[in-house]
PDB file of C-alpha atoms in Angstrom:
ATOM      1  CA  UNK A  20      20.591  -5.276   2.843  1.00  0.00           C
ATOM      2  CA  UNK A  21      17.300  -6.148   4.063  1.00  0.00           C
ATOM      3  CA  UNK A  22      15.856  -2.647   2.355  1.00  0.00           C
ATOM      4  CA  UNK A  23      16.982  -4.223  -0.641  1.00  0.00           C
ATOM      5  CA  UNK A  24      15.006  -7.169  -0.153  1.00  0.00           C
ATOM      6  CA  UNK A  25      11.811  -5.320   1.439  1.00  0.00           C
ATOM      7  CA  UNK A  26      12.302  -3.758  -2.405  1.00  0.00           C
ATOM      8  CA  UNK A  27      12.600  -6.580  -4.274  1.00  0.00           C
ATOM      9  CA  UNK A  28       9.644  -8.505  -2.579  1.00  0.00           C
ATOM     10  CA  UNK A  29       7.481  -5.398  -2.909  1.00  0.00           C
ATOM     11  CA  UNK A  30       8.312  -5.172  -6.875  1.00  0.00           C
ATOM     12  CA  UNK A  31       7.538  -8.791  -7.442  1.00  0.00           C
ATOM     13  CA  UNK A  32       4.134  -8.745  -5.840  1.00  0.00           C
ATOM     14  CA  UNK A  33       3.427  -5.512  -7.532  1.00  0.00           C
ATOM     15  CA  UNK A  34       4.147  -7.273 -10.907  1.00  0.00           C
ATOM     16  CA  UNK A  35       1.998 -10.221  -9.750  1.00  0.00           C
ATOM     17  CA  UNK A  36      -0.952  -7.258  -8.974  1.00  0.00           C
ATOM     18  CA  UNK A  37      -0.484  -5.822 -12.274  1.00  0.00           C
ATOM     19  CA  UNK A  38      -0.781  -8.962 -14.245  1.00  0.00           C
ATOM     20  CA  UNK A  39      -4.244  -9.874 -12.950  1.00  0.00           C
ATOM     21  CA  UNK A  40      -5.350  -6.319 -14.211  1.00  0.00           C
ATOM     22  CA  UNK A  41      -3.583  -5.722 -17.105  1.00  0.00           C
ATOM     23  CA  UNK A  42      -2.208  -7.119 -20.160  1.00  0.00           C
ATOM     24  CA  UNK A  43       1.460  -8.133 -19.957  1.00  0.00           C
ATOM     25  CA  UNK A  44       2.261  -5.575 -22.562  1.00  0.00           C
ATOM     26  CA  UNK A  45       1.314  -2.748 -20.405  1.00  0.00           C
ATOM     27  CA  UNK A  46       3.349  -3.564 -17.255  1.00  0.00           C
ATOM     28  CA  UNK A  47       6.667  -1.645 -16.802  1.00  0.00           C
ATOM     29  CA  UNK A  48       9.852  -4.058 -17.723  1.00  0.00           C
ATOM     30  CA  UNK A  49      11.297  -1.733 -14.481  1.00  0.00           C
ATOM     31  CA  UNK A  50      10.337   0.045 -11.625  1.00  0.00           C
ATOM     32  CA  UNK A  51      12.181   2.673  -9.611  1.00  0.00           C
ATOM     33  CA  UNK A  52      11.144   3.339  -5.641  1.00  0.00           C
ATOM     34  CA  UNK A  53      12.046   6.911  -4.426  1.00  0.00           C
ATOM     35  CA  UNK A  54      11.267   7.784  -0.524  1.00  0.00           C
ATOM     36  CA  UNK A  55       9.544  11.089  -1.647  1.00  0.00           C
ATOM     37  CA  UNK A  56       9.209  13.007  -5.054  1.00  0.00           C
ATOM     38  CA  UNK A  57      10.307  16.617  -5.905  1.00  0.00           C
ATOM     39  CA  UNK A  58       7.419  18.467  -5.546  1.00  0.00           C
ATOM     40  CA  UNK A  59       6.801  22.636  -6.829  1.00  0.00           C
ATOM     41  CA  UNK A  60       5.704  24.881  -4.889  1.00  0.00           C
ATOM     42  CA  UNK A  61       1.896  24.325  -5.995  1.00  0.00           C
ATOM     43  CA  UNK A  62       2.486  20.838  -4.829  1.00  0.00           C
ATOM     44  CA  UNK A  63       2.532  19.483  -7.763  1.00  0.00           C
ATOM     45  CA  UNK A  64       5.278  17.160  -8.559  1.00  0.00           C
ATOM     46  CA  UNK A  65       8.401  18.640 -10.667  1.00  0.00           C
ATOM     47  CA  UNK A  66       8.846  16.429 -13.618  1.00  0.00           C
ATOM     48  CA  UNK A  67      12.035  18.500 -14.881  1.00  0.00           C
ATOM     49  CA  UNK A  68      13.654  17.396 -10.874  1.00  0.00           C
ATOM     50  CA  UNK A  69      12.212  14.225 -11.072  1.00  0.00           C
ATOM     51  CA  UNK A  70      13.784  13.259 -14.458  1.00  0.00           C
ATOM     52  CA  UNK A  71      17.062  14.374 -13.043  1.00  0.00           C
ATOM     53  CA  UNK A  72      16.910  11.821 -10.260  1.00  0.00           C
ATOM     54  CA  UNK A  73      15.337   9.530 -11.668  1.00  0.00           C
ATOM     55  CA  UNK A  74      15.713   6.658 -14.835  1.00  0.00           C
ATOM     56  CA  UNK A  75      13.256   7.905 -17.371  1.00  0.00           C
ATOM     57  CA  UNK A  76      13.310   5.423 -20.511  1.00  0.00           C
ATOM     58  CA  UNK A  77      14.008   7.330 -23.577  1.00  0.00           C
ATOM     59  CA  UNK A  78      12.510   7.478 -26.743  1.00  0.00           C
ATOM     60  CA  UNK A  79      13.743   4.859 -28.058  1.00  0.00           C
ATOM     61  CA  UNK A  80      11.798   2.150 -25.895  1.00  0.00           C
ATOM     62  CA  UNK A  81       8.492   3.724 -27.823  1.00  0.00           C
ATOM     63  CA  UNK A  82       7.553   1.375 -30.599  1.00  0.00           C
ATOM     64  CA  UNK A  83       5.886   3.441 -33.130  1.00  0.00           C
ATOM     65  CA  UNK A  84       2.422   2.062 -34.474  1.00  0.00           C
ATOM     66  CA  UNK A  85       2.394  -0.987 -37.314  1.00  0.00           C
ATOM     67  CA  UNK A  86      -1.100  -0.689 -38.216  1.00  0.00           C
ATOM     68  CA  UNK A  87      -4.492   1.819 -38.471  1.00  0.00           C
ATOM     69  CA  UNK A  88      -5.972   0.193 -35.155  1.00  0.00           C
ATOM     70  CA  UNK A  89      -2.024   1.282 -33.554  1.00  0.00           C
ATOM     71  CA  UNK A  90      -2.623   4.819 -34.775  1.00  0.00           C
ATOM     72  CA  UNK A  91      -6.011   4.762 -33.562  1.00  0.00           C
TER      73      UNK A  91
END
């Protein structure tokens, strides 16, 4: 629907943002667009609610360093 596409628009000029302020290699390959986030009661946000709702990448999309200036 057109929320969809309101979504998809706002994504793709976010990406285009990004890219003139960071290298390509630091942009998310995804995004995810909640209406509000789980929040605690100190109004912080609750990560353990949020990762429950949701996508979180796992561990496996974390390249672990090659080199001495990676582990730097």
């Amino acid at each position: 629907g057109i929320q969809g596409k309101v979504e998809t628009r706002f994504i793709a000029d976010l990406k285009k943002h990004l890219k003139t302020m960071l290298p390509s290699h630091m942009i998310p390959k995804s995004f995810t667009i909640s209406q509000e986030l789980p929040l605690l009661s100190s109004g912080k946000i609750d990560k353990k609610a949020v990762s429950k709702v949701l996508p979180i990448s796992n561990s496996d999309s974390i390249l672990s360093p090659h080199n001495t200036l990676e582990y730097q």
